[in-house]
Tab-separated table of C-alpha atoms and ligand atoms in Angstrom:
chain	number	residue	atom	x	y	z
A	1444	MET	CA	0.000	0.000	0.000
A	1445	ALA	CA	1.301	3.441	-0.879
A	1446	GLN	CA	2.139	5.707	2.054
A	1447	PRO	CA	-0.378	8.503	2.499
A	1448	THR	CA	0.569	12.149	2.031
A	1449	LEU	CA	2.890	13.297	4.777
A	1450	ASN	CA	2.979	16.432	6.909
A	1451	ILE	CA	5.860	16.919	9.311
A	1452	VAL	CA	5.571	19.236	12.299
A	1453	ILE	CA	8.840	20.204	13.980
A	1454	LEU	CA	8.517	21.661	17.460
A	1455	ALA	CA	11.149	24.326	17.976
A	1456	ALA	CA	9.587	27.045	20.092
A	1457	GLY	CA	11.429	26.244	23.305
A	1458	LYS	CA	13.703	28.936	24.729
A	1459	GLY	CA	16.693	26.800	25.599
A	1460	THR	CA	17.307	28.736	28.800
A	1461	ARG	CA	19.992	26.302	29.952
A	1462	MET	CA	22.192	27.051	26.946
A	1463	HIS	CA	22.871	30.500	28.487
A	1464	SER	CA	23.271	31.943	25.028
A	1465	ASN	CA	21.868	34.728	22.873
A	1466	THR	CA	21.691	32.267	19.979
A	1467	PRO	CA	18.387	30.377	19.750
A	1468	LYS	CA	18.945	26.801	20.928
A	1469	VAL	CA	18.169	25.136	17.607
A	1470	LEU	CA	20.804	27.254	15.833
A	1471	HIS	CA	23.709	25.905	17.856
A	1472	GLN	CA	25.776	23.602	15.706
A	1473	VAL	CA	26.441	19.896	15.605
A	1474	GLY	CA	28.922	18.752	12.990
A	1475	GLY	CA	29.034	22.270	11.550
A	1476	LYS	CA	25.283	22.448	10.917
A	1477	ALA	CA	22.512	23.972	13.011
A	1478	ILE	CA	20.741	21.454	15.249
A	1479	LEU	CA	17.487	22.244	13.435
A	1480	ALA	CA	19.210	21.708	10.061
A	1481	HIS	CA	19.765	18.062	10.997
A	1482	VAL	CA	16.080	17.658	11.824
A	1483	ILE	CA	15.035	19.373	8.583
A	1484	GLU	CA	17.431	17.122	6.653
A	1485	CYS	CA	15.799	14.060	8.197
A	1486	ALA	CA	12.342	15.482	7.431
A	1487	LYS	CA	13.247	16.100	3.791
A	1488	ALA	CA	14.518	12.538	3.413
A	1489	LEU	CA	10.962	11.399	4.186
A	1490	ASN	CA	9.571	13.298	1.214
A	1491	PRO	CA	6.780	15.186	2.981
A	1492	LYS	CA	4.221	17.393	1.308
A	1493	LYS	CA	4.773	20.002	4.023
A	1494	ILE	CA	7.313	20.752	6.702
A	1495	ILE	CA	5.841	22.980	9.379
A	1496	VAL	CA	8.182	24.437	11.973
A	1497	VAL	CA	6.657	25.822	15.160
A	1498	TYR	CA	9.002	28.534	16.346
A	1499	GLY	CA	9.019	31.073	19.130
A	1500	TYR	CA	12.113	32.398	20.819
A	1501	GLY	CA	14.582	34.034	18.404
A	1502	GLY	CA	12.122	33.353	15.594
A	1503	GLU	CA	13.393	35.770	12.981
A	1504	THR	CA	16.973	34.540	13.196
A	1505	VAL	CA	15.781	30.962	12.930
A	1506	ARG	CA	13.651	31.738	9.879
A	1507	GLU	CA	16.456	33.650	8.169
A	1508	THR	CA	18.835	30.744	8.673
A	1509	PHE	CA	16.521	28.502	6.673
A	1510	ALA	CA	15.383	31.083	4.121
A	1511	ASN	CA	16.305	28.696	1.286
A	1512	GLU	CA	14.138	25.848	2.559
A	1513	THR	CA	10.477	25.361	1.719
A	1514	ILE	CA	9.050	25.534	5.206
A	1515	ILE	CA	5.777	26.702	6.685
A	1516	TRP	CA	6.685	28.766	9.731
A	1517	VAL	CA	4.176	28.939	12.552
A	1518	ASN	CA	4.740	31.298	15.426
A	1519	GLN	CA	3.865	30.053	18.890
A	1520	ALA	CA	4.064	33.350	20.717
A	1521	GLU	CA	3.408	31.849	24.142
A	1522	GLN	CA	4.724	28.403	24.903
A	1523	LEU	CA	1.752	26.727	26.482
A	1524	GLY	CA	2.933	23.163	25.887
A	1525	THR	CA	3.655	20.664	23.143
A	1526	GLY	CA	-0.073	20.127	22.458
A	1527	HIS	CA	-0.561	23.882	22.099
A	1528	ALA	CA	2.439	23.958	19.743
A	1529	VAL	CA	0.899	21.344	17.429
A	1530	GLN	CA	-2.458	23.164	17.651
A	1531	GLN	CA	-0.741	26.183	16.054
A	1532	ALA	CA	0.188	23.987	13.089
A	1533	ALA	CA	-3.300	22.446	12.783
A	1534	PRO	CA	-4.642	24.933	10.195
A	1535	TYR	CA	-1.928	23.806	7.771
A	1536	LEU	CA	-2.461	20.065	8.118
A	1537	ASP	CA	-3.906	18.244	5.095
A	1538	ALA	CA	-7.100	16.383	5.949
A	1539	GLU	CA	-6.172	13.132	4.206
A	1540	ALA	CA	-2.546	13.103	5.268
A	1541	GLN	CA	-0.639	11.707	8.231
A	1542	THR	CA	1.530	13.814	10.514
A	1543	LEU	CA	4.929	13.081	11.971
A	1544	VAL	CA	5.886	15.194	14.987
A	1545	LEU	CA	9.632	15.760	15.430
A	1546	LEU	CA	11.531	17.826	17.980
A	1547	GLY	CA	13.741	20.639	16.733
A	1548	ASP	CA	16.445	19.973	19.322
A	1549	VAL	CA	17.121	16.294	18.515
A	1550	PRO	CA	19.817	16.430	15.815
A	1551	LEU	CA	20.617	12.722	15.548
A	1552	VAL	CA	17.009	11.839	14.707
A	1553	ASP	CA	16.962	8.668	12.641
A	1554	VAL	CA	15.235	8.506	9.258
A	1555	ASP	CA	14.565	4.758	9.468
A	1556	ALA	CA	12.914	5.065	12.877
A	1557	CYS	CA	10.646	7.752	11.399
A	1558	ARG	CA	9.786	5.526	8.421
A	1559	ASN	CA	8.904	2.791	10.866
A	1560	LEU	CA	6.528	5.064	12.776
A	1561	LEU	CA	4.914	6.241	9.558
A	1562	ALA	CA	4.348	2.699	8.339
A	1563	GLN	CA	2.346	2.068	11.544
A	1564	ALA	CA	0.594	5.416	11.569
A	1565	THR	CA	-1.670	4.816	8.579
A	1566	ASP	CA	-4.440	3.909	11.042
A	1567	LYS	CA	-2.731	4.006	14.447
A	1568	LEU	CA	-1.063	6.465	16.754
A	1569	ALA	CA	2.584	5.408	16.692
A	1570	ILE	CA	4.987	6.661	19.350
A	1571	LEU	CA	8.742	6.353	19.511
A	1572	SER	CA	9.827	5.383	23.014
A	1573	PHE	CA	13.026	4.282	24.715
A	1574	ASN	CA	14.087	2.671	27.956
A	1575	LYS	CA	15.740	5.107	30.324
A	1576	PRO	CA	17.091	3.618	33.558
A	1577	ASP	CA	16.767	7.052	35.175
A	1578	PRO	CA	13.508	8.264	33.629
A	1579	THR	CA	13.219	11.433	35.743
A	1580	GLY	CA	11.570	14.258	33.818
A	1581	TYR	CA	10.235	12.163	30.965
A	1582	GLY	CA	6.693	11.185	30.089
A	1583	ARG	CA	6.121	7.510	31.016
A	1584	ILE	CA	4.612	5.040	28.575
A	1585	VAL	CA	1.806	3.319	30.471
A	1586	ARG	CA	0.870	-0.127	29.190
A	1587	ALA	CA	-1.985	-2.421	30.165
A	1588	THR	CA	-1.151	-5.981	31.241
A	1589	SER	CA	-1.858	-6.951	27.639
A	1590	GLY	CA	1.059	-4.744	26.648
A	1591	ASN	CA	-1.183	-2.238	24.877
A	1592	VAL	CA	-0.283	1.405	25.417
A	1593	THR	CA	-3.013	3.189	27.353
A	1594	ALA	CA	-1.525	6.571	28.205
A	1595	ILE	CA	1.538	8.764	28.572
A	1596	VAL	CA	1.858	10.273	32.018
A	1597	GLU	CA	4.194	13.240	32.422
A	1598	HIS	CA	6.740	12.998	35.234
A	1599	LYS	CA	5.237	15.857	37.229
A	1600	ASP	CA	1.796	14.264	37.084
A	1601	ALA	CA	2.961	10.694	37.702
A	1602	THR	CA	2.117	8.589	40.730
A	1603	GLU	CA	4.895	6.652	42.498
A	1604	THR	CA	3.851	3.537	40.572
A	1605	HIS	CA	4.041	5.325	37.226
A	1606	ARG	CA	7.401	6.789	38.159
A	1607	GLN	CA	8.805	3.249	38.319
A	1608	ILE	CA	8.210	2.865	34.577
A	1609	ILE	CA	11.428	3.209	32.623
A	1610	GLU	CA	9.891	3.198	29.158
A	1611	VAL	CA	9.634	6.888	28.251
A	1612	ASN	CA	8.315	9.053	25.462
A	1613	THR	CA	10.853	10.507	23.030
A	1614	GLY	CA	8.343	13.142	21.907
A	1615	MET	CA	8.327	11.824	18.332
A	1616	MET	CA	5.078	10.366	17.098
A	1617	ALA	CA	2.971	9.876	13.986
A	1618	MET	CA	-0.754	9.571	13.352
A	1619	PRO	CA	-3.499	10.133	10.750
A	1620	ASN	CA	-4.551	13.794	10.544
A	1621	ALA	CA	-8.274	13.055	10.724
A	1622	GLN	CA	-7.808	11.782	14.281
A	1623	LEU	CA	-5.057	14.224	15.256
A	1624	THR	CA	-7.129	17.328	14.537
A	1625	GLN	CA	-9.978	15.895	16.594
A	1626	TRP	CA	-7.734	15.060	19.540
A	1627	LEU	CA	-6.044	18.467	19.428
A	1628	SER	CA	-9.404	20.178	19.839
A	1629	GLN	CA	-10.039	18.157	22.994
A	1630	LEU	CA	-6.803	18.907	24.886
A	1631	THR	CA	-7.054	20.648	28.244
A	1632	ASN	CA	-4.397	22.077	30.531
A	1633	ASN	CA	-5.657	20.376	33.664
A	1634	ASN	CA	-2.336	19.116	34.917
A	1635	ALA	CA	0.600	19.812	37.194
A	1636	GLN	CA	2.221	22.233	34.721
A	1637	GLY	CA	-0.946	23.921	33.430
A	1638	GLU	CA	0.180	23.061	29.881
A	1639	TYR	CA	-1.530	21.565	26.862
A	1640	TYR	CA	0.263	18.233	26.602
A	1641	LEU	CA	0.514	16.600	23.195
A	1642	THR	CA	0.943	13.356	25.094
A	1643	ASP	CA	-2.686	13.513	26.241
A	1644	ILE	CA	-3.716	12.419	22.736
A	1645	VAL	CA	-2.744	8.870	23.731
A	1646	ALA	CA	-5.545	8.512	26.271
A	1647	LEU	CA	-7.946	10.211	23.814
A	1648	ALA	CA	-6.983	7.712	21.107
A	1649	VAL	CA	-7.579	4.786	23.449
A	1650	GLN	CA	-10.975	6.210	24.483
A	1651	GLN	CA	-11.995	6.556	20.845
A	1652	GLY	CA	-10.760	3.133	19.827
A	1653	THR	CA	-7.682	4.110	17.806
A	1654	LYS	CA	-4.881	1.651	18.414
A	1655	VAL	CA	-1.699	3.078	19.971
A	1656	VAL	CA	1.700	1.492	19.485
A	1657	ALA	CA	4.999	2.462	21.070
A	1658	GLU	CA	8.153	1.383	19.271
A	1659	ILE	CA	11.158	1.149	21.586
A	1660	THR	CA	14.328	2.408	19.950
A	1661	PRO	CA	17.621	0.949	21.222
A	1662	ASP	CA	19.484	4.055	20.037
A	1663	GLU	CA	19.197	6.621	22.798
A	1664	TRP	CA	21.396	9.182	21.030
A	1665	SER	CA	18.965	9.327	18.119
A	1666	VAL	CA	16.257	10.591	20.465
A	1667	THR	CA	18.362	12.749	22.779
A	1668	GLY	CA	17.501	16.436	22.823
A	1669	ILE	CA	19.986	19.186	23.537
A	1670	ASN	CA	19.319	21.371	26.547
A	1671	SER	CA	22.780	22.471	27.658
A	1672	LYS	CA	26.286	23.034	26.368
A	1673	SER	CA	27.231	19.765	27.984
A	1674	ASP	CA	24.516	17.932	25.983
A	1675	LEU	CA	25.768	19.751	22.896
A	1676	ALA	CA	29.343	18.554	23.430
A	1677	GLN	CA	28.258	14.952	24.026
A	1678	ILE	CA	26.050	14.892	20.945
A	1679	GLU	CA	28.835	16.473	18.907
A	1680	ARG	CA	31.206	13.659	19.955
A	1681	THR	CA	28.603	11.031	19.158
A	1682	TYR	CA	27.928	12.612	15.782
A	1683	GLN	CA	31.668	12.638	15.043
A	1684	THR	CA	32.080	9.018	16.126
A	1685	ARG	CA	29.235	7.992	13.833
A	1686	THR	CA	30.632	10.019	10.949
A	1687	ALA	CA	34.021	8.352	11.433
A	1688	GLN	CA	32.381	4.907	11.488
A	1689	LYS	CA	30.562	5.644	8.221
A	1690	LEU	CA	33.791	6.776	6.574
A	1691	MET	CA	35.593	3.622	7.681
A	1692	GLN	CA	32.706	1.487	6.404
A	1693	GLN	CA	33.264	3.147	3.037
A	1694	GLY	CA	36.928	2.150	3.178
A	1695	VAL	CA	38.596	5.292	4.490
A	1696	THR	CA	41.592	4.644	6.777
A	1697	LEU	CA	41.428	6.793	9.897
A	1698	LYS	CA	44.529	6.617	12.077
A	1699	ASP	CA	42.296	7.379	15.045
A	1700	PRO	CA	38.532	7.719	14.555
A	1701	ALA	CA	38.330	9.588	17.861
A	1702	ARG	CA	40.528	12.359	16.499
A	1703	LEU	CA	38.595	13.450	13.432
A	1704	ASP	CA	36.120	16.309	13.092
A	1705	VAL	CA	33.828	16.664	10.108
A	1706	ARG	CA	31.889	19.921	10.209
A	1707	GLY	CA	30.039	19.607	6.954
A	1708	ASN	CA	30.252	16.949	4.239
A	1709	LEU	CA	33.343	14.909	3.568
A	1710	ASN	CA	33.302	12.739	0.440
A	1711	CYS	CA	36.131	10.282	-0.004
A	1712	GLY	CA	37.262	8.085	-2.874
A	1713	ARG	CA	38.957	4.718	-2.416
A	1714	ASP	CA	42.030	4.146	-0.281
A	1715	VAL	CA	41.999	7.551	1.361
A	1716	GLU	CA	44.061	7.873	4.550
A	1717	ILE	CA	43.502	10.528	7.182
A	1718	ASP	CA	45.898	10.998	10.070
A	1719	VAL	CA	44.967	12.394	13.494
A	1720	ASN	CA	43.504	15.769	14.489
A	1721	CYS	CA	42.198	16.856	11.115
A	1722	VAL	CA	39.203	19.166	10.792
A	1723	PHE	CA	37.096	19.166	7.621
A	1724	GLU	CA	34.608	21.977	7.112
A	1725	GLY	CA	31.986	22.749	4.489
A	1726	ASN	CA	32.145	20.504	1.432
A	1727	VAL	CA	35.383	18.618	1.035
A	1728	THR	CA	36.119	15.954	-1.567
A	1729	LEU	CA	39.169	13.712	-1.329
A	1730	GLY	CA	39.966	11.655	-4.432
A	1731	ASP	CA	41.308	8.097	-4.556
A	1732	TYR	CA	44.595	7.501	-2.698
A	1733	VAL	CA	44.661	10.956	-1.133
A	1734	THR	CA	46.548	11.079	2.162
A	1735	ILE	CA	46.063	13.793	4.764
A	1736	GLY	CA	48.756	14.231	7.392
A	1737	PRO	CA	48.109	15.104	11.025
A	1738	ASN	CA	46.679	18.453	12.117
A	1739	CYS	CA	45.297	19.711	8.826
A	1740	VAL	CA	42.320	22.063	8.560
A	1741	ILE	CA	40.545	21.737	5.224
A	1742	LYS	CA	37.481	23.705	4.226
A	1743	ASN	CA	35.497	23.660	0.963
A	1744	ALA	CA	38.170	21.953	-1.054
A	1745	ASN	CA	38.519	19.445	-3.842
A	1746	ILE	CA	41.677	17.400	-3.442
A	1747	LYS	CA	42.199	15.109	-6.373
A	1748	ALA	CA	43.504	11.586	-6.706
A	1749	GLY	CA	46.882	10.714	-5.274
A	1750	ALA	CA	47.538	14.113	-3.700
A	1751	LYS	CA	49.488	14.078	-0.440
A	1752	ILE	CA	48.739	16.743	2.117
A	1753	ALA	CA	51.525	16.873	4.704
A	1754	PRO	CA	50.971	17.846	8.380
A	1755	PHE	CA	49.741	21.235	9.584
A	1756	THR	CA	48.398	22.343	6.229
A	1757	HIS	CA	45.441	24.738	5.936
A	1758	ILE	CA	43.316	24.709	2.815
A	1759	GLU	CA	40.245	26.832	2.160
A	1760	ASP	CA	38.154	27.254	-1.006
A	1761	ALA	CA	40.841	25.669	-3.119
A	1762	GLU	CA	41.492	22.842	-5.533
A	1763	VAL	CA	44.513	20.542	-5.525
A	1764	GLY	CA	45.360	18.575	-8.676
A	1765	ASP	CA	46.199	14.879	-9.001
A	1766	ASN	CA	49.391	13.663	-7.327
A	1767	SER	CA	50.293	17.052	-5.914
A	1768	ARG	CA	52.309	17.383	-2.706
A	1769	ILE	CA	51.304	20.077	-0.275
A	1770	GLY	CA	52.919	21.065	3.008
A	1771	PRO	CA	53.923	20.528	5.695
A	1772	TYR	CA	52.815	23.945	6.970
A	1773	ALA	CA	51.359	25.171	3.704
A	1774	ARG	CA	48.411	27.502	3.452
A	1775	LEU	CA	46.153	27.491	0.408
A	1776	ARG	CA	43.739	30.389	0.589
A	1777	PRO	CA	40.532	31.007	-1.403
A	1778	GLY	CA	40.761	30.951	-5.175
A	1779	THR	CA	43.824	28.739	-5.325
A	1780	VAL	CA	43.670	26.125	-8.070
A	1781	LEU	CA	46.577	23.754	-8.490
A	1782	GLN	CA	46.844	21.443	-11.483
A	1783	ASN	CA	48.458	18.007	-11.417
A	1784	GLU	CA	51.766	17.221	-9.752
A	1785	THR	CA	52.379	20.591	-8.204
A	1786	HIS	CA	54.573	20.870	-5.105
A	1787	ILE	CA	53.778	23.439	-2.467
A	1788	GLY	CA	56.162	23.290	0.464
A	1789	ASN	CA	56.557	24.588	3.986
A	1790	PHE	CA	55.542	28.103	4.949
A	1791	VAL	CA	54.154	28.846	1.524
A	1792	GLU	CA	50.979	30.894	1.256
A	1793	LEU	CA	48.957	30.877	-1.937
A	1794	LYS	CA	45.950	33.095	-2.508
A	1795	ASN	CA	43.903	33.276	-5.691
A	1796	ALA	CA	46.754	31.591	-7.501
A	1797	GLN	CA	46.319	29.304	-10.477
A	1798	VAL	CA	49.299	27.024	-10.741
A	1799	ASP	CA	49.683	24.737	-13.732
A	1800	SER	CA	51.000	21.203	-13.682
A	1801	GLY	CA	54.474	20.281	-12.510
A	1802	SER	CA	55.201	23.654	-10.918
A	1803	LYS	CA	56.912	23.993	-7.547
A	1804	VAL	CA	56.828	26.557	-4.781
A	1805	ASN	CA	58.720	24.717	-2.136
A	1806	HIS	CA	59.811	27.155	0.547
A	1807	LEU	CA	58.711	30.275	2.389
A	1808	SER	CA	56.872	32.134	-0.369
A	1809	TYR	CA	53.793	34.242	-0.911
A	1810	VAL	CA	52.088	33.811	-4.265
A	1811	GLY	CA	48.882	35.825	-4.519
A	1812	ASP	CA	46.731	36.934	-7.468
A	1813	ALA	CA	49.011	34.983	-9.759
A	1814	VAL	CA	48.809	32.784	-12.810
A	1815	VAL	CA	51.689	30.336	-12.898
A	1816	GLY	CA	52.383	28.166	-15.948
A	1817	LYS	CA	53.678	24.624	-16.235
A	1818	ASN	CA	56.963	23.393	-14.764
A	1819	VAL	CA	57.775	26.678	-13.111
A	1820	ASN	CA	60.185	26.700	-10.188
A	1821	ILE	CA	59.641	29.449	-7.644
A	1822	GLY	CA	62.628	29.713	-5.332
A	1823	ALA	CA	62.637	30.120	-1.572
A	1824	GLY	CA	61.342	33.384	-0.197
A	1825	THR	CA	59.778	34.646	-3.411
A	1826	ILE	CA	57.016	37.206	-2.932
A	1827	THR	CA	54.473	38.347	-5.468
A	1828	CYS	CA	53.900	41.948	-4.360
A	1829	ASN	CA	50.262	42.084	-5.371
A	1830	TYR	CA	49.076	44.994	-3.253
A	1831	ASP	CA	50.129	48.630	-3.349
A	1832	GLY	CA	48.152	49.489	-0.263
A	1833	ALA	CA	45.046	50.327	-2.255
A	1834	ASN	CA	44.672	47.985	-5.222
A	1835	LYS	CA	45.625	44.459	-6.123
A	1836	PHE	CA	47.450	43.438	-9.275
A	1837	GLN	CA	48.246	40.220	-11.047
A	1838	THR	CA	51.524	38.430	-11.570
A	1839	VAL	CA	51.877	36.097	-14.550
A	1840	ILE	CA	54.690	33.563	-14.608
A	1841	GLU	CA	54.805	31.617	-17.849
A	1842	ASP	CA	55.787	27.980	-18.455
A	1843	ASN	CA	59.290	26.808	-17.475
A	1844	ALA	CA	60.256	30.065	-15.786
A	1845	PHE	CA	62.734	29.880	-12.902
A	1846	ILE	CA	62.455	32.450	-10.120
A	1847	GLY	CA	65.614	32.728	-8.020
A	1848	SER	CA	65.307	32.789	-4.257
A	1849	ASP	CA	64.329	35.908	-2.370
A	1850	SER	CA	62.920	37.697	-5.391
A	1851	GLN	CA	60.095	40.193	-5.324
A	1852	LEU	CA	57.808	40.322	-8.323
A	1853	ILE	CA	56.039	43.672	-8.221
A	1854	ALA	CA	52.655	43.288	-9.889
A	1855	PRO	CA	51.376	43.867	-12.453
A	1856	VAL	CA	54.226	41.995	-14.066
A	1857	THR	CA	54.789	39.088	-16.437
A	1858	ILE	CA	57.713	36.698	-16.381
A	1859	GLY	CA	58.053	35.225	-19.871
A	1860	LYS	CA	58.334	31.589	-20.888
A	1861	GLY	CA	61.577	29.961	-19.854
A	1862	ALA	CA	62.806	33.190	-18.238
A	1863	THR	CA	65.244	33.043	-15.345
A	1864	ILE	CA	65.146	35.620	-12.559
A	1865	ALA	CA	68.361	35.877	-10.627
A	1866	ALA	CA	68.151	35.398	-6.864
A	1867	GLY	CA	67.536	38.522	-4.844
A	1868	SER	CA	65.955	40.498	-7.688
A	1869	THR	CA	63.219	43.063	-7.361
A	1870	ILE	CA	61.361	42.826	-10.645
A	1871	THR	CA	59.206	45.792	-11.622
A	1872	LYS	CA	59.072	45.366	-15.394
A	1873	ASN	CA	58.102	42.399	-17.534
A	1874	ALA	CA	60.943	39.884	-17.887
A	1875	PRO	CA	61.406	38.549	-21.428
A	1876	ALA	CA	61.222	34.860	-22.304
A	1877	ASP	CA	64.284	32.624	-22.313
A	1878	ALA	CA	66.617	35.260	-20.858
A	1879	LEU	CA	68.256	35.942	-17.493
A	1880	THR	CA	66.912	39.018	-15.790
A	1881	PHE	CA	68.358	40.411	-12.611
A	1882	CYS	CA	68.007	43.530	-10.605
A	1883	ARG	CA	70.311	43.816	-7.603
A	1884	ALA	CA	72.556	46.465	-5.994
A	1885	LYS	CA	75.023	47.527	-8.701
A	1886	GLU	CA	78.147	46.170	-7.155
A	1887	GLN	CA	79.212	43.753	-4.485
A	1888	LYS	CA	81.474	45.429	-1.949
A	1889	THR	CA	83.929	43.944	0.476
A	1890	ILE	CA	85.452	45.820	3.443
A	1891	LEU	CA	88.687	44.199	4.443
A	1892	GLY	CA	89.691	44.144	8.105
A	1893	TRP	CA	86.185	45.001	9.212
A	1894	GLN	CA	85.610	44.585	12.953
A	1895	ARG	CA	82.368	43.245	14.326
A	1896	PRO	CA	80.792	45.423	16.999
A	1897	VAL	CA	81.567	44.344	20.572
A	1898	LYS	CA	79.270	44.410	23.529
A	1899	GLN	CA	79.737	47.521	25.648
A	1900	LYS	CA	80.331	47.219	29.398
A	1901	LYS	CA	77.668	48.842	31.540
B	1411	UD1	C1	8.204	16.299	26.394
B	1411	UD1	C2	7.083	15.265	26.496
B	1411	UD1	C3	7.577	14.077	27.298
B	1411	UD1	C4	8.827	13.503	26.676
B	1411	UD1	C5	9.889	14.590	26.525
B	1411	UD1	C6	11.065	14.092	25.743
B	1411	UD1	C7	4.989	16.479	26.488
B	1411	UD1	C8	3.904	17.048	27.315
B	1411	UD1	N1	5.970	15.890	27.138
B	1411	UD1	O1	8.467	16.749	27.696
B	1411	UD1	O2	6.567	13.097	27.343
B	1411	UD1	O3	9.308	12.455	27.482
B	1411	UD1	O4	9.359	15.707	25.785
B	1411	UD1	O5	12.070	15.071	25.753
B	1411	UD1	O6	4.931	16.545	25.277
B	1411	UD1	N2	7.933	22.943	22.618
B	1411	UD1	C9	7.306	23.912	21.876
B	1411	UD1	N3	6.321	24.637	22.437
B	1411	UD1	C10	5.919	24.445	23.710
B	1411	UD1	C11	6.562	23.453	24.480
B	1411	UD1	C12	7.565	22.725	23.906
B	1411	UD1	O7	7.636	24.118	20.709
B	1411	UD1	O8	4.993	25.158	24.148
B	1411	UD1	C13	8.988	22.152	21.983
B	1411	UD1	C14	10.337	22.383	22.617
B	1411	UD1	O9	11.051	23.367	21.918
B	1411	UD1	C15	11.010	21.019	22.467
B	1411	UD1	C16	9.847	20.050	22.500
B	1411	UD1	O10	8.692	20.795	22.201
B	1411	UD1	O11	11.663	20.881	21.224
B	1411	UD1	C17	9.706	19.333	23.811
B	1411	UD1	O12	9.512	20.305	24.804
B	1411	UD1	P1	10.040	20.140	26.275
B	1411	UD1	O13	9.690	21.331	27.063
B	1411	UD1	O14	11.461	19.727	26.232
B	1411	UD1	O15	9.124	18.923	26.728
B	1411	UD1	P2	9.159	18.166	28.077
B	1411	UD1	O16	8.267	18.829	29.021
B	1411	UD1	O17	10.540	17.885	28.464
B	1412	CA	CA1	12.616	18.093	27.238
């Protein structure tokens, strides 16, 4: 049977007081993405007709963060409970559809568990529950001796007997809209907290003869909400551990899965090796046989097959060609595009530099706003002087050029094909192809019998 149309309601109006932050709780990040972004990602994977987010505190910032998503935003100005929150979404629910309720502060929410609930919720109320040895604070799943779920009792309203129950409500549930809208209209706030509890729909369902099922998930992390910075740190670690496991399942070698941080999306080819303490941000692609040394920070980069990134290298918004060797201690800044088999060595900074295949910048150089041809050798300490304090200019270095150490190339300037620049030159005019160009102090002087200064007595 085909699944009915799906509406997803994400509850995200809570203040998050215990975060002690000016940032709305659901905008704090796990794995480089907002907590709510993880929930929305899960929701989208379920192919819903509508995603409705109930927001409150910090609403505008939350909405702006997801301006590119197709979301129905519903403001819950006063937070009168989870039932009240879903009531605010009721006008947008499709009569023939089913609804899945998710919580905006549970980033590791599991798509398969949601699918499971939805498969049950064609004619039932399906609840996701879990067993919590210390269930304090949670709504308890009350079952009859038959095992059938009869109610959810909130901790503050629970009797001593109910408080012994360790099966608790995760807050995620699914049901047909026809019943949901009816139940919502019957909620009252006659309870210890004076709130409209969504969980009261369980007893209403039982009264009206709708079957209720609670599915116990063994994966507590996938239902854990974030309420504090300590929760955030624990979830972050769990997320990272799971990301590392997935990478290893795909064949990536991680020297230590506990010392990897992926804050975005990391796509790896075959036989990729990543050493310890690397941070990947944004979208990073590593081609087949790429190796990343320890302590690298790599953001929005495409590193192609066979490239070796040595320790302590920073790469951002850049591309590295096949079989290139980068680092240790190299910095590739935005706009850098390296073709195949380039070598970028220690303490070299490249910015907006296009370097063609086989070229080398091995030591202590700054190459910015530059176009470098094939098989160029840029000697130690070379600087492209691209900035006059007001404007930036380009340096062009053509194929097979050789730049002697400690040269300054004052842009705009072109070094012709096969040109050689003598070490220590300050080049202000274009250097012709296939010739030696140098620009140093006119003569080399020697002072014979020169005495070094001596330290003066105090
Ligand atoms: C709720 C459940 C409880 C469950 C627990 C799991 C109810 C009455 N209780 O309890 O059974 O064990 O979650 O964590 O549903 N929210 C709103 N608007 C509101 C109130 C809450 O949007 O007016 C949102 C919060 O932002 C949060 C979620 O709903 O994402 C749950 O709210 P919370 O206050 O944490 O619920 P609990 O009382 O802990
Ligand atoms: Ca809670």
